[in-house]
XYZ file of C-alpha atoms in Angstrom:
318
model
C -0.056 -0.002 0.006
C 1.452 3.415 -0.964
C 1.880 5.908 1.838
C -0.553 8.853 1.768
C 0.764 11.781 -0.343
C 1.789 14.662 1.888
C 0.543 18.193 0.846
C 3.266 20.609 -0.498
C 5.468 21.598 2.476
C 8.104 24.311 2.813
C 11.786 23.308 2.752
C 12.362 24.647 6.239
C 10.747 23.892 9.532
C 7.044 24.267 10.298
C 4.869 24.250 13.422
C 1.912 22.074 14.019
C -0.433 24.961 13.509
C 1.210 25.895 10.215
C 1.063 22.275 9.173
C -2.589 22.142 9.889
C -3.113 25.344 7.957
C -1.452 23.748 4.964
C -3.840 20.709 5.046
C -1.569 18.265 6.916
C -3.667 15.839 8.957
C -2.644 15.091 12.480
C -1.615 11.454 11.608
C 0.632 12.822 8.815
C 2.345 14.971 11.487
C 3.648 11.756 12.802
C 4.771 10.537 9.411
C 8.295 9.001 9.423
C 9.059 11.136 6.272
C 9.032 14.206 8.471
C 11.986 14.958 10.729
C 11.165 15.740 14.405
C 13.282 18.856 15.127
C 11.665 19.414 18.602
C 8.358 18.944 20.263
C 5.900 20.791 17.983
C 8.208 21.287 14.988
C 8.832 19.118 11.930
C 10.862 19.530 8.754
C 11.420 17.665 5.605
C 15.141 17.489 6.299
C 17.450 17.647 9.301
C 18.688 21.248 9.935
C 22.195 21.503 8.707
C 23.676 24.104 10.923
C 23.065 26.214 13.945
C 21.140 28.812 12.173
C 18.660 26.273 10.849
C 18.337 24.620 14.197
C 17.640 28.125 15.832
C 15.002 29.007 13.343
C 13.325 25.621 13.869
C 13.486 25.776 17.594
C 12.153 29.378 17.576
C 8.846 28.066 16.093
C 8.275 26.125 19.373
C 9.437 28.760 21.830
C 7.257 31.375 23.680
C 7.361 34.776 21.854
C 9.106 36.389 24.886
C 12.230 34.233 24.565
C 15.593 35.055 22.887
C 18.757 33.023 22.198
C 21.574 33.932 24.509
C 25.095 33.093 25.752
C 27.063 30.758 23.366
C 24.117 30.361 20.954
C 23.860 34.088 20.529
C 27.502 34.483 20.133
C 27.600 31.921 17.275
C 24.575 33.393 15.523
C 26.278 36.903 15.805
C 29.344 35.243 14.133
C 31.683 36.011 17.076
C 34.841 33.880 17.578
C 34.739 31.136 20.130
C 37.073 28.309 21.219
C 36.354 24.929 19.785
C 34.473 23.557 22.755
C 31.563 26.128 22.738
C 31.618 26.138 18.970
C 30.602 22.347 19.237
C 27.970 22.846 22.027
C 24.966 20.902 20.955
C 22.621 22.672 23.262
C 20.795 26.083 22.465
C 20.892 28.719 25.146
C 17.366 30.194 25.542
C 16.670 33.088 27.776
C 13.270 34.428 29.148
C 12.248 37.247 31.355
C 12.766 36.473 34.994
C 9.057 36.412 35.872
C 8.277 33.852 33.270
C 8.616 30.084 33.372
C 11.885 28.411 32.420
C 11.996 26.788 29.039
C 12.143 23.140 29.796
C 12.740 21.694 26.244
C 15.187 18.866 25.130
C 18.091 20.466 23.294
C 17.804 23.783 25.120
C 19.758 25.233 28.196
C 17.426 27.681 29.969
C 18.327 31.084 31.429
C 16.484 34.024 32.914
C 16.932 37.863 32.874
C 16.005 38.741 29.322
C 14.245 41.931 30.726
C 17.737 43.305 31.413
C 19.154 42.538 27.947
C 18.906 44.128 24.586
C 17.157 41.875 21.976
C 17.991 42.009 18.225
C 16.971 39.977 15.372
C 19.583 37.764 13.492
C 18.635 35.704 10.581
C 14.968 35.860 11.565
C 15.423 34.890 15.337
C 15.568 36.881 18.502
C 19.023 37.107 19.957
C 20.659 39.019 22.828
C 22.530 42.049 21.619
C 26.339 42.001 21.084
C 27.342 43.790 24.340
C 24.956 41.682 26.499
C 26.140 38.539 24.807
C 29.792 39.375 25.585
C 28.874 40.001 29.403
C 26.875 36.730 29.464
C 29.853 34.715 28.087
C 31.830 35.379 31.317
C 29.434 33.104 33.182
C 30.958 30.108 31.373
C 33.466 27.942 33.175
C 37.040 29.329 32.910
C 38.178 26.045 31.470
C 35.753 26.728 28.598
C 36.240 30.468 28.112
C 39.059 32.300 29.852
C 40.433 35.827 29.901
C 42.007 35.948 26.540
C 38.954 34.333 24.968
C 36.759 37.177 26.337
C 39.248 39.738 24.954
C 39.112 37.954 21.545
C 35.230 38.253 21.577
C 35.462 41.863 22.955
C 37.808 42.743 20.084
C 35.336 41.327 17.605
C 32.417 43.196 19.150
C 34.335 46.613 19.318
C 35.399 46.113 15.642
C 31.863 45.892 14.541
C 31.631 49.649 15.108
C 35.048 50.585 13.901
C 36.405 51.124 10.435
C 39.382 48.835 9.623
C 42.772 50.139 8.656
C 42.732 53.265 10.807
C 45.429 54.330 13.217
C 43.270 55.095 16.360
C 43.901 57.595 19.122
C 43.304 56.451 22.760
C 40.095 58.496 22.676
C 38.899 56.657 19.614
C 39.740 53.363 21.178
C 37.839 54.285 24.300
C 34.778 55.384 22.346
C 34.668 52.017 20.455
C 34.984 50.112 23.749
C 32.437 52.339 25.534
C 29.353 50.203 24.747
C 30.988 47.175 26.348
C 31.803 49.162 29.424
C 28.319 50.633 29.648
C 26.731 47.213 29.470
C 29.088 45.801 32.140
C 28.352 48.721 34.368
C 24.639 48.314 34.028
C 24.705 44.756 35.337
C 24.417 44.127 39.048
C 27.284 41.876 39.998
C 27.237 39.632 36.893
C 28.719 36.224 36.978
C 32.305 36.534 35.827
C 32.275 40.319 36.473
C 35.909 40.280 37.746
C 37.119 38.491 34.710
C 35.246 40.983 32.457
C 36.837 43.940 34.359
C 40.324 42.543 33.577
C 39.356 41.837 29.907
C 37.812 45.172 29.259
C 41.060 47.337 29.339
C 42.616 44.853 26.864
C 39.919 45.186 24.161
C 40.876 47.043 20.987
C 38.774 47.862 17.929
C 39.699 47.101 14.331
C 41.111 43.552 14.866
C 40.476 41.140 11.938
C 41.134 37.810 13.498
C 41.305 35.968 16.827
C 44.957 35.172 16.485
C 45.903 38.777 15.771
C 44.311 39.474 19.224
C 46.185 36.649 20.876
C 49.358 37.840 19.288
C 48.937 41.301 20.504
C 48.336 40.030 24.074
C 51.430 37.898 23.861
C 53.601 41.007 23.103
C 51.888 43.223 25.614
C 52.406 40.545 28.478
C 56.109 40.205 27.397
C 56.599 44.003 28.087
C 56.638 45.211 24.443
C 55.106 48.543 23.536
C 51.600 47.793 22.289
C 51.204 47.381 18.563
C 48.343 48.982 16.639
C 46.054 46.304 15.278
C 45.250 46.333 11.518
C 46.731 49.862 11.142
C 47.831 51.687 7.983
C 51.395 51.359 6.765
C 52.651 54.342 4.810
C 55.513 55.020 2.350
C 58.439 57.066 3.360
C 56.709 60.187 1.844
C 53.468 59.540 3.748
C 51.358 57.834 1.081
C 49.172 54.782 2.000
C 50.838 51.625 1.211
C 48.975 48.728 2.991
C 47.246 47.538 6.100
C 49.393 45.693 8.646
C 48.331 43.122 11.134
C 50.199 44.408 14.080
C 52.062 47.599 13.493
C 54.688 49.409 15.508
C 54.610 52.755 13.465
C 57.544 54.592 15.129
C 59.934 51.673 14.563
C 58.475 50.755 11.127
C 57.902 47.124 12.133
C 54.956 45.029 11.163
C 53.952 41.596 12.518
C 51.841 39.449 10.239
C 50.026 36.393 11.584
C 50.000 33.666 8.993
C 46.936 31.424 9.404
C 45.574 28.589 7.198
C 44.137 31.107 4.655
C 47.762 32.103 3.796
C 48.766 28.532 3.088
C 47.964 28.274 -0.662
C 50.607 29.150 -3.335
C 48.464 32.058 -4.520
C 48.216 33.542 -1.015
C 51.859 33.044 -0.188
C 52.821 34.701 -3.498
C 50.602 37.682 -2.670
C 52.025 37.849 0.773
C 55.575 37.858 -0.498
C 54.882 40.583 -3.007
C 53.277 42.656 -0.316
C 56.121 42.110 2.164
C 58.609 43.151 -0.576
C 56.747 46.347 -1.110
C 56.818 47.185 2.545
C 60.609 46.290 2.873
C 61.351 48.524 -0.095
C 59.724 51.425 1.926
C 61.925 50.704 5.001
C 59.546 48.570 6.980
C 60.628 45.335 8.747
C 58.004 42.502 8.216
C 58.094 39.537 10.525
C 55.753 36.563 10.429
C 53.806 34.913 13.272
C 52.509 31.300 13.312
C 50.249 29.336 15.539
C 53.290 27.192 16.624
C 54.859 30.363 17.974
C 52.086 30.522 20.511
C 52.056 26.800 21.435
C 55.774 25.996 21.635
C 57.640 27.885 24.495
C 60.926 27.657 22.598
C 59.550 29.116 19.355
C 57.686 31.876 21.314
C 60.896 32.910 23.047
C 62.754 32.942 19.698
C 59.884 35.018 18.136
C 59.903 37.485 20.921
C 63.629 37.911 20.752
C 63.384 38.438 16.932
C 60.757 41.149 17.378
C 62.889 42.693 20.221
C 65.851 43.035 17.839
C 63.677 44.568 15.173
C 62.189 47.076 17.683
C 65.553 47.929 19.214
C 64.509 46.621 22.636
C 66.770 45.245 25.352
C 65.626 41.558 25.848
C 66.825 41.913 29.499
C 63.830 44.282 30.100
C 61.340 41.926 28.649
C 59.506 38.797 29.949
C 60.424 36.246 27.283
C 59.687 33.026 29.096
């Protein structure tokens, strides 16, 4: 016997009410051809990524909910360590006076009345600054100080044009929304860690490893480099944008990630470095292994110290 033919259904998720409106009988709702995303939501196919899962779950959530914490960070496209990036649960927040969301696949939170809510890819999500503050509530083994600085850099950079050498006033202005959000909270979880992370946040950073490299130099006692700053010719013309730039010493540090591994990318990098050297700039490369290997890190810091004219004896190279 042939199975009953289902009415035309959308490619994405649908709620029970929507299914009935489309002519789907209740027994069809239990048809094995439909994937059960969560209670009250079905789809023709399994959601492929977080955004599809969030849109599907949103159909089953009360209207006063929003995604928060790790889920919000991922939906915003903020950089996270591997463990939270793989988190299978969805963080769902609701106002304090409302009931907790008890649903398989969700991690409930309260306090949405104290957060900004924005719409990302069609779903309600806590705002960027509130998401940054909420991330500090995670266990330190999951998200530590440097991780919060990485996220803070990414948030502050959303409001800052890249390739600009910023004054302290401009940096403070870009970081101000994070500070205001933290100040508005009453003793948030992880507040002390956030207070340590906030002074280290800088706008304009393009990648997490540029943030981690900057922190490595600052902690070793180097003068702080400007992230993603303009590099000029000897006569003042714009030449390029450097990853980490020490303008007075005409030194540029370039982090070389996987995107620079192909022959075309390496060729373009070599040409660019040649142009910078022709104009009197010293260009030094940084790799992930320089962060992980203590011997390589010490050698790298010594190399940069020589380029910057610094006395290694005044630095913390271990």
